[in-house]
XYZ file of C-alpha atoms in Angstrom:
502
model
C -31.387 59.416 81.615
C -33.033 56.515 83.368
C -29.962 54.877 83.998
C -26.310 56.234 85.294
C -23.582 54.415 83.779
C -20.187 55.592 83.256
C -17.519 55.448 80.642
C -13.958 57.000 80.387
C -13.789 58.492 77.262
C -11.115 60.406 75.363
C -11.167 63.925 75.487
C -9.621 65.903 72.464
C -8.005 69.223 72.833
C -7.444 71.140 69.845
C -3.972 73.289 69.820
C -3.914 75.210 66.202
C -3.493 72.110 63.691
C -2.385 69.347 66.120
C -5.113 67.901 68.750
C -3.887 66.621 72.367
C -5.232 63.675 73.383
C -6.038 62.138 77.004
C -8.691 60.312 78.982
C -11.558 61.617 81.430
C -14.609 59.481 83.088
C -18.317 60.467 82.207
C -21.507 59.892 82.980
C -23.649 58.672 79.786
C -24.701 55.686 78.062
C -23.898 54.732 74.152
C -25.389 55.755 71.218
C -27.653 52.827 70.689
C -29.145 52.508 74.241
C -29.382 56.418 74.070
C -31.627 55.868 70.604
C -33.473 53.220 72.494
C -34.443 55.624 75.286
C -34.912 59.027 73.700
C -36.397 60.925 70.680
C -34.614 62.708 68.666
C -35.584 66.204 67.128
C -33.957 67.235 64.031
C -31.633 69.509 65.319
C -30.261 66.994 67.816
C -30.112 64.452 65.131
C -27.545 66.566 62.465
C -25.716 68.431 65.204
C -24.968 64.827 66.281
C -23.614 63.510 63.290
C -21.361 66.705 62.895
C -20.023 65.848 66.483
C -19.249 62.401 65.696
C -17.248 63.247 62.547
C -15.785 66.058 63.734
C -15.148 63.396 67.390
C -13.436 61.443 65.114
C -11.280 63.623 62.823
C -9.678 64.893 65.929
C -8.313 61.386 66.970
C -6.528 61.851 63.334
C -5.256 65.043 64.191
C -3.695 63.495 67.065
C 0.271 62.821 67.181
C 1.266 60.284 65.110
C -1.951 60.217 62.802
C -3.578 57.292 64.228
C -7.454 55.774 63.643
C -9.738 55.182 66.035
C -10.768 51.681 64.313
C -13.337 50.404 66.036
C -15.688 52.944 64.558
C -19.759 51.708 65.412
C -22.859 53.053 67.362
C -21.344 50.942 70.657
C -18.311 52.841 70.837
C -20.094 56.161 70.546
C -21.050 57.517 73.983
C -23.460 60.280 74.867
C -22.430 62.479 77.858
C -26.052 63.654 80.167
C -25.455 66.893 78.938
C -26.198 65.152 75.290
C -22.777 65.993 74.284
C -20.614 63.564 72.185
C -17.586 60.973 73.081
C -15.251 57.937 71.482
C -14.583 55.264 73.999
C -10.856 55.309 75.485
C -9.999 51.790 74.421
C -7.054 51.922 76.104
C -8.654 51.971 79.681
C -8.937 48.889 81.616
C -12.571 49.845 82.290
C -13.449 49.608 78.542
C -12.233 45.840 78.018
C -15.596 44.488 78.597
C -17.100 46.807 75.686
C -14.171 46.020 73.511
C -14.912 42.269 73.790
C -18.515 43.043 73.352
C -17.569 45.237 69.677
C -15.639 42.110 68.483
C -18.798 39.655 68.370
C -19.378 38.444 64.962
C -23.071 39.795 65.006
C -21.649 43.358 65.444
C -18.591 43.152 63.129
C -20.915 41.857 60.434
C -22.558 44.872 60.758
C -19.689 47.606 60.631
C -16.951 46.436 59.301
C -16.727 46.463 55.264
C -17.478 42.670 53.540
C -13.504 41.857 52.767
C -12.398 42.262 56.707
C -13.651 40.071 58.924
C -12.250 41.393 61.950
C -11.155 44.263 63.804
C -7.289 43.384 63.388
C -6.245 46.308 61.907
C -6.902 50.212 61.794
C -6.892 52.802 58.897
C -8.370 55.738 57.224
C -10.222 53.917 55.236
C -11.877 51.417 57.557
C -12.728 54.534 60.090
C -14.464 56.230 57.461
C -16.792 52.992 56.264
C -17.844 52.645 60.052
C -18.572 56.340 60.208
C -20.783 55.505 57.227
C -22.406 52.575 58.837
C -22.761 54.758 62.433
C -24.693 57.135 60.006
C -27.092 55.110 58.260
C -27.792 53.165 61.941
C -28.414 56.772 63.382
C -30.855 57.230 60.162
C -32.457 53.743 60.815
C -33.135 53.995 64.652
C -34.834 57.113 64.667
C -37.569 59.753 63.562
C -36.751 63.017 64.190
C -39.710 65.695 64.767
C -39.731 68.054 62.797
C -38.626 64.892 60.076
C -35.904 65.753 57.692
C -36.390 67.424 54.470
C -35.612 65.908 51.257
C -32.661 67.477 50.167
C -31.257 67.335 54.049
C -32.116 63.655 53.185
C -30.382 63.079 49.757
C -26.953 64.990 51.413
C -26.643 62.478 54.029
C -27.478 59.189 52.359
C -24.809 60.689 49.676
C -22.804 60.757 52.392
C -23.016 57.149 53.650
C -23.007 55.918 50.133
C -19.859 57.461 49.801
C -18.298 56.665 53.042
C -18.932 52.821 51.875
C -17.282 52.897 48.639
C -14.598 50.826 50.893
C -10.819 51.492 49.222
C -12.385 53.039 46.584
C -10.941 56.356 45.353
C -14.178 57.874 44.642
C -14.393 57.263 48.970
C -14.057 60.492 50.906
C -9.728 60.727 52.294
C -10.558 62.894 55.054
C -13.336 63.682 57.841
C -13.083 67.426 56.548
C -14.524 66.519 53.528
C -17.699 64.883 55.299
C -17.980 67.774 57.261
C -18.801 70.455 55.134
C -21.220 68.159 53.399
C -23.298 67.650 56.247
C -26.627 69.664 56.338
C -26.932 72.693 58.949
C -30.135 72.666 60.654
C -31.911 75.725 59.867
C -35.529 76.842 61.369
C -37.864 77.283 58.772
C -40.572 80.261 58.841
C -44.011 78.853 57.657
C -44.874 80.136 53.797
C -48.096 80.563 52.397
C -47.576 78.215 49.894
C -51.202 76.948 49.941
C -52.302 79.431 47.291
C -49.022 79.482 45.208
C -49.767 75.370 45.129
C -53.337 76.064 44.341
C -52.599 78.250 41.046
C -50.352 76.076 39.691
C -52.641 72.978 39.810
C -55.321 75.217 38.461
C -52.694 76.618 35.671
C -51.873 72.853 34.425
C -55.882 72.019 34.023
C -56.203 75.000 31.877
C -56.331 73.525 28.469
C -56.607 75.306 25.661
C -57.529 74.256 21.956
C -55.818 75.186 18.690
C -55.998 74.099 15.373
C -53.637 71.118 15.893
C -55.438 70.255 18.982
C -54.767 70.693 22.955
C -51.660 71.772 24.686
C -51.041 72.542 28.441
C -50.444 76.387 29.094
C -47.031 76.461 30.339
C -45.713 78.172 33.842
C -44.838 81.682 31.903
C -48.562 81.468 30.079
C -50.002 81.028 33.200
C -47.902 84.191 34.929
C -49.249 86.250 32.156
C -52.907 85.567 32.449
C -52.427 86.184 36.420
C -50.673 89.724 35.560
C -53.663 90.640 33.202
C -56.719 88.946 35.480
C -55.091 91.136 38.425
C -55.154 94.756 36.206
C -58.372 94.238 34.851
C -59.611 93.743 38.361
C -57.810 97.411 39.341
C -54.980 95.740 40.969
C -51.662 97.071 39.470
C -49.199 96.189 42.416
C -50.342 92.429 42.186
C -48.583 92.436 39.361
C -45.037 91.905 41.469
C -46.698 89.634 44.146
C -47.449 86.573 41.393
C -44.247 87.437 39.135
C -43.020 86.694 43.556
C -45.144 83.420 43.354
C -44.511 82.474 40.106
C -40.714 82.793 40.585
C -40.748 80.778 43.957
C -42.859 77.786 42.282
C -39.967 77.354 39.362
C -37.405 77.238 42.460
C -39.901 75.171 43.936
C -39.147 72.615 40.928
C -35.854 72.814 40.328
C -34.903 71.782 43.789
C -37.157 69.105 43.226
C -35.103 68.300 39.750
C -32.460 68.738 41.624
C -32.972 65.827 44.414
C -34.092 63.494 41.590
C -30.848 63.777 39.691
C -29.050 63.360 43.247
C -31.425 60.349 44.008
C -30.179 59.067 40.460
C -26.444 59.982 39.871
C -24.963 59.326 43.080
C -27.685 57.090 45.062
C -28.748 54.827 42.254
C -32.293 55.160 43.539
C -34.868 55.172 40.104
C -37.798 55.210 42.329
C -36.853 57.814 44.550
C -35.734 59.714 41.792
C -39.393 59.560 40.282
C -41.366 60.311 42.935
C -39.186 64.217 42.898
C -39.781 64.580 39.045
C -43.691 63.585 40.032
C -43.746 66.907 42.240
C -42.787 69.007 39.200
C -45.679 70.630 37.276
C -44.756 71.158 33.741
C -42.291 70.726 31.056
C -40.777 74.415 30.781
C -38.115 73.177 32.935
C -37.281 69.333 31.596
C -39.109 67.448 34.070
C -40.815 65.580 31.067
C -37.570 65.000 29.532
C -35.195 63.932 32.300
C -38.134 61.558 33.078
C -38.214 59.476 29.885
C -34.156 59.216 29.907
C -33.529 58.314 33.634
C -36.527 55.890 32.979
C -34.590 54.283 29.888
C -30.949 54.725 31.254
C -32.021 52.916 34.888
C -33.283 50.295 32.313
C -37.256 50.487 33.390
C -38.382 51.676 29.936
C -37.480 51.077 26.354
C -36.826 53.248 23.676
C -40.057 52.979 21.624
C -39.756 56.160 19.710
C -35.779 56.687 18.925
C -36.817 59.770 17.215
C -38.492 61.120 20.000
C -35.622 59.860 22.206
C -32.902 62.207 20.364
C -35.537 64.982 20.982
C -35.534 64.527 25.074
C -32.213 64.607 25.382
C -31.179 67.552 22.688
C -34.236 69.758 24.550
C -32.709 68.867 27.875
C -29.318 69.393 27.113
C -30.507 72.735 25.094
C -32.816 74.194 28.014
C -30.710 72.787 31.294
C -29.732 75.680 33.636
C -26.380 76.637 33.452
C -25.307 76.808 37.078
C -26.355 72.823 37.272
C -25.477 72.107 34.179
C -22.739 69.490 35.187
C -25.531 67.286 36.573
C -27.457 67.417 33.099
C -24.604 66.799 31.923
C -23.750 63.784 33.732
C -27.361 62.370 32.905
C -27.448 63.279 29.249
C -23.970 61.116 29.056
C -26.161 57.851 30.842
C -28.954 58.420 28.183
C -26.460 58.596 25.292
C -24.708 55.486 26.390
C -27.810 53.232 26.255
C -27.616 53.755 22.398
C -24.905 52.521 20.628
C -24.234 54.189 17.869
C -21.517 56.472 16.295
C -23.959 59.698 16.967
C -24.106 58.721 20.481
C -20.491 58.253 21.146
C -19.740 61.789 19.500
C -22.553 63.123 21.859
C -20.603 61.314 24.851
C -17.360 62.540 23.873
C -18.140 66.003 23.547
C -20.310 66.602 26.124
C -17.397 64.467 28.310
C -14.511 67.072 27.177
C -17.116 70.152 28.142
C -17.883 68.345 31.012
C -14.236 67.873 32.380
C -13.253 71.489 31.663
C -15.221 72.950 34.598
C -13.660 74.139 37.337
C -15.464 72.147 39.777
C -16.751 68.978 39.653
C -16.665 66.105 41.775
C -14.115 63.020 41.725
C -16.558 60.641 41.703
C -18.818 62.374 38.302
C -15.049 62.784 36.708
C -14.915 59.262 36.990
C -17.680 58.416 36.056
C -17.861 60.635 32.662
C -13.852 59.178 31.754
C -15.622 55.703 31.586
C -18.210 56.485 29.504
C -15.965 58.743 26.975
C -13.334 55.642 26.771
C -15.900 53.208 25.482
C -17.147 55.770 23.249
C -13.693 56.699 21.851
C -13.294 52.746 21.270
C -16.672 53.093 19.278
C -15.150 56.006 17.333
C -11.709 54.047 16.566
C -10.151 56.560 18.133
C -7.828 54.012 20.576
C -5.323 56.411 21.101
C -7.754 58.939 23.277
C -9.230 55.668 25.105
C -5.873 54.810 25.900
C -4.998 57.964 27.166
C -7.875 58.145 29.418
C -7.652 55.096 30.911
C -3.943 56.313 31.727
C -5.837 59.227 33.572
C -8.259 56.827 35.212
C -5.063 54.335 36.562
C -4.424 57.494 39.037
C -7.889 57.602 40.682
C -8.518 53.972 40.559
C -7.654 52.281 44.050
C -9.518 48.480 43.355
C -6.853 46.004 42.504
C -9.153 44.138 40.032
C -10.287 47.551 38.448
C -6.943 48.550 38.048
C -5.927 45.332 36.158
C -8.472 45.872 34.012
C -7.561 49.304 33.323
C -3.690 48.531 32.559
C -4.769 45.831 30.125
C -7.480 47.952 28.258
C -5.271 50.632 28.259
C -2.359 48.221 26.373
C -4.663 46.208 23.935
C -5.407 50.453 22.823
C -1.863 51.541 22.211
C -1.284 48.198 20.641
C -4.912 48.722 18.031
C -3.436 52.140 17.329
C 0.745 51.349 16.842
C 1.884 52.371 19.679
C 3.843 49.752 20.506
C 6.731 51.845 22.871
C 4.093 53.469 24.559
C 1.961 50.262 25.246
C 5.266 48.551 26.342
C 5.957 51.442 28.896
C 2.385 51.349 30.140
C 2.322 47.408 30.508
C 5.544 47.739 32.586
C 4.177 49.780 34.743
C 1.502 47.720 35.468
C 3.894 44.698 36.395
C 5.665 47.019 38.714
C 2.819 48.358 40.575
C 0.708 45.494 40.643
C 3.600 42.373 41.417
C 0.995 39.721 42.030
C -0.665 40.348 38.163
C -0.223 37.255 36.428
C -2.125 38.363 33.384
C 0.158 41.997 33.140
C 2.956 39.976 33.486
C 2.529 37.569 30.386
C 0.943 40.448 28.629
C 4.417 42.289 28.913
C 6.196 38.739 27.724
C 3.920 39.067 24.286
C 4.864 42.421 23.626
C 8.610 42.039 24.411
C 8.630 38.866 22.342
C 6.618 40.372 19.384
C 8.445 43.568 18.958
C 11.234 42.506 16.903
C 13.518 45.743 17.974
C 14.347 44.397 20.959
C 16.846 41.763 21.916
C 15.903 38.202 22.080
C 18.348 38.042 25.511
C 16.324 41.301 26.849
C 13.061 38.693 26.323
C 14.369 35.704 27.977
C 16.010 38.036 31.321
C 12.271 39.087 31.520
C 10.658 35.756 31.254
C 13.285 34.660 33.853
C 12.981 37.052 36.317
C 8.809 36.530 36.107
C 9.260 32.360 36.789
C 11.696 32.840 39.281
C 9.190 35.039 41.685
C 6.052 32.953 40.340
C 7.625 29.549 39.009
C 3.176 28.860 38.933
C 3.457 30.965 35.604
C 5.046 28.133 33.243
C 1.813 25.956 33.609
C -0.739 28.609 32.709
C -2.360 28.328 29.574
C -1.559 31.979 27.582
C 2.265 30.943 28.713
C 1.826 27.273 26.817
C 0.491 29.505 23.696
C 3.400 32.023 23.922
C 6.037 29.290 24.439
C 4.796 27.948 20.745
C 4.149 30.927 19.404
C 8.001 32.622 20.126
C 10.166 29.396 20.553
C 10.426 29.893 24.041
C 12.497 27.256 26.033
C 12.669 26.654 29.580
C 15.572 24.418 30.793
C 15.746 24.737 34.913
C 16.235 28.198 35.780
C 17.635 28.718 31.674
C 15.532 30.703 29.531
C 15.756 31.351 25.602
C 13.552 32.729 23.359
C 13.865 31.310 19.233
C 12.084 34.337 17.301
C 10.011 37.390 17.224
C 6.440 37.466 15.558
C 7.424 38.611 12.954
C 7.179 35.906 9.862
């Protein structure tokens, strides 16, 4: 290092499950000025990242649970022997750095969009400036040898995840990051020169039929190698291109693979395209899954709706079964661009087949409950929509989403006549979410409409809702429901005149 400087630091001790916690002084400088100065080789680069999480989930192991939250690249310190540190905070030493971390040009930078300062700590916020650390690590260097593209895909799943901020689809502990993180792994060099060669060759061959051309397919162009090879004397060559042949298809499907990862879970069309580019071929859907992600990310149109149907039926009917919950997860984007009755079936039951594997992730069970309750709402059948946006009310952490859930899922039990149940969903609602207006004079309408319950049990209701939020009187949907029921408000005195029923 061209420059001594020295930090104390905390220094973690794990004991079986609980991690002791105290304070020693190092020589080192922090992450950024360390980026500044050195370059990074790939091995350096992930084993770093793995030492920063796992840094960090051992200040939650500590006593007491608590979070570091001041979580950025300044607080970060490398050690000379290039080993990883947090800051203390607590030392007097550090107070400079700490004032530094609280400028507005650094908050801006790692602390989520709704908090505007470092006033509080949690899970949560930890985790969305491990995220930003991440990408900042990503950003500020080039590591030699540079990572590959699925070692790639991982980690920016990783930081798109991380900065899903109070989202449930975020990750709720530093183990989970952990064992997502890509192990560095020397490569031996492959002669994949020739393997490359034969397929480009294969794909040129054309050959003509009746009906016209065709391009020989992966499995046409094994054969002809087999029978070129014997003809030449050469029966053991035989195994050494059914070899090649073999390691080109896992050659594309790893390529399939990071373009459904590019498009599921990083939103990224283009990056997506460039992967299905690299595979030669259509025996393995890389024709198909290009027209829907193409139509589904909204950069093509359906010309050919015919010919639409076909791509996805094909995919879904030749997609590999140990992947098959990504397909699965695509074929439900391209069915939701059309809206029609087939669709919604297709949604639904590839969305029940879907759900009943063993494992899938949180954030693609999410995902696929969404699509299936718009589709069920296509089908008329509310009561399933409701149902699932019951299901969804337990992953969903966003206060607006939530609202929105608890309503959609009451105007659905209402459609369908299930006016107990929507009354038991909508007061849950109120309950969990006190500050909901809307829930609130969504639960007055269905108290007031249902003509089995007591016009006294109505009025206690609308009572206790204007004394907490007297705001609610002057709204406009409480204007309509006073005229609609007969409802009277006299002070703190509440009475309601008559159901809605005529």
């Amino acid at each position: 290092m061209s420059k001594k400087e020295g930090y104390d630091v905390l220094r973690l001790i794990e004991h079986g499950q609980i991690c002791y916690i105290s304070s020693e002084y190092i020589q080192g400088m922090t992450l950024v000025r360390q980026l500044k100065q050195a370059k990074l080789s790939k091995q350096q680069l992930l084993l770093w990242i793995q030492e920063i999480v796992k840094q960090l989930e051992l200040i939650h192991r500590c006593r007491g649970n608590p979070c570091y939250q001041y979580v950025n690249p300044y607080s970060v310190i490398v050690s000379e022997d290039q080993k990883i540190y947090f800051l203390d905070l607590q030392a007097g030493s550090n107070q400079e750095m700490l004032r530094m971390m609280r400028r507005r040009e650094i908050r801006e930078h790692f602390l989520p969009p709704q908090e505007n300062y470092y006033q509080k700590s949690s899970l949560e916020m930890d985790i969305y400036g491990l995220g930003r650390t991440i990408q900042y690590l990503l950003a500020q260097t080039k590591p030699d040898p540079p990572l590959g593209r699925w070692e790639e895909i991982k980690i920016q799943k990783i930081i798109s995840k991380c900065l899903k901020w109070q989202s449930k689809r975020s990750y709720h502990n530093l183990s989970e990051i952990r064992k997502q993180i890509p192990e560095y792994k020397r490569k031996e060099k492959r002669k994949t020169r020739k393997l490359k060669r034969k397929i480009l060759v294969g794909i040129g061959i054309l050959s003509f039929a009746a009906t016209g051309k065709y391009v020989v397919t992966a499995s046409d162009r094994w054969n002809f190698q087999v029978e070129d090879e014997k003809e030449a004397g050469n029966e053991s060559a035989e195994v050494e291109v059914k070899t090649e042949y073999q390691n080109g298809q896992q050659h594309a499907m790893d390529y399939i693979d990071l373009a459904l990862a590019y498009f599921l879970d990083v939103d990224d069309y283009e990056k997506s395209m460039e992967c299905l580019q690299k595979v030669y071929g259509n025996e393995i859907c890389a024709d198909d899954l290009e027209k829907i992600i193409a139509v589904a990310a909204g950069k093509e149109e359906i010309d050919d709706l015919d010919n639409y149907m076909e791509c996805l039926e094909h995919l879904e009917q030749n997609m590999p079964v140990s992947k098959s919950d990504s397909y699965e997860r695509c074929l439900i984007r391209g069915y939701q661009i059309l809206e029609t009755k087939e669709a919604a079936e297709q949604i639904v039951r590839i969305g029940k087949r879907f759900l009943e594997r063993e494992e899938v992730n949180e954030e693609g069970v999410y995902e696929v409950k969404e699509a299936m309750i718009t589709a069920c709402e296509n089908l008329e059948e509310n009561e399933e929509a409701a149902e699932i946006c019951v299901e969804l009310l337990g992953m969903e952490t966003q206060y607006g989403k939530k609202e929105e859930l608890y309503k959609r899922a009451v105007m659905l039990y209402v459609k369908c006549d299930k006016s107990d149940r929507a009354l038991e969903v909508c007061g849950q609602g109120v309950r969990e979410m006190e500050n909901s207006d809307e829930l609130k004079l969504l639960h007055i309408r269905l108290l007031c409409g249902e003509t089995s319950i007591h016009r006294d049990l109505c009025a206690q209701t609308i009572q206790g809702y204007i004394r907490k939020n007297p705001g609610l009187l002057e709204t406009e949907e409480f204007l309509k429901l006073q005229k609609e029921y007969e409802i009277r408000v006299e002070g703190e005195e509440v009475w309601v005149g008559r159901s809605g029923e005529s």
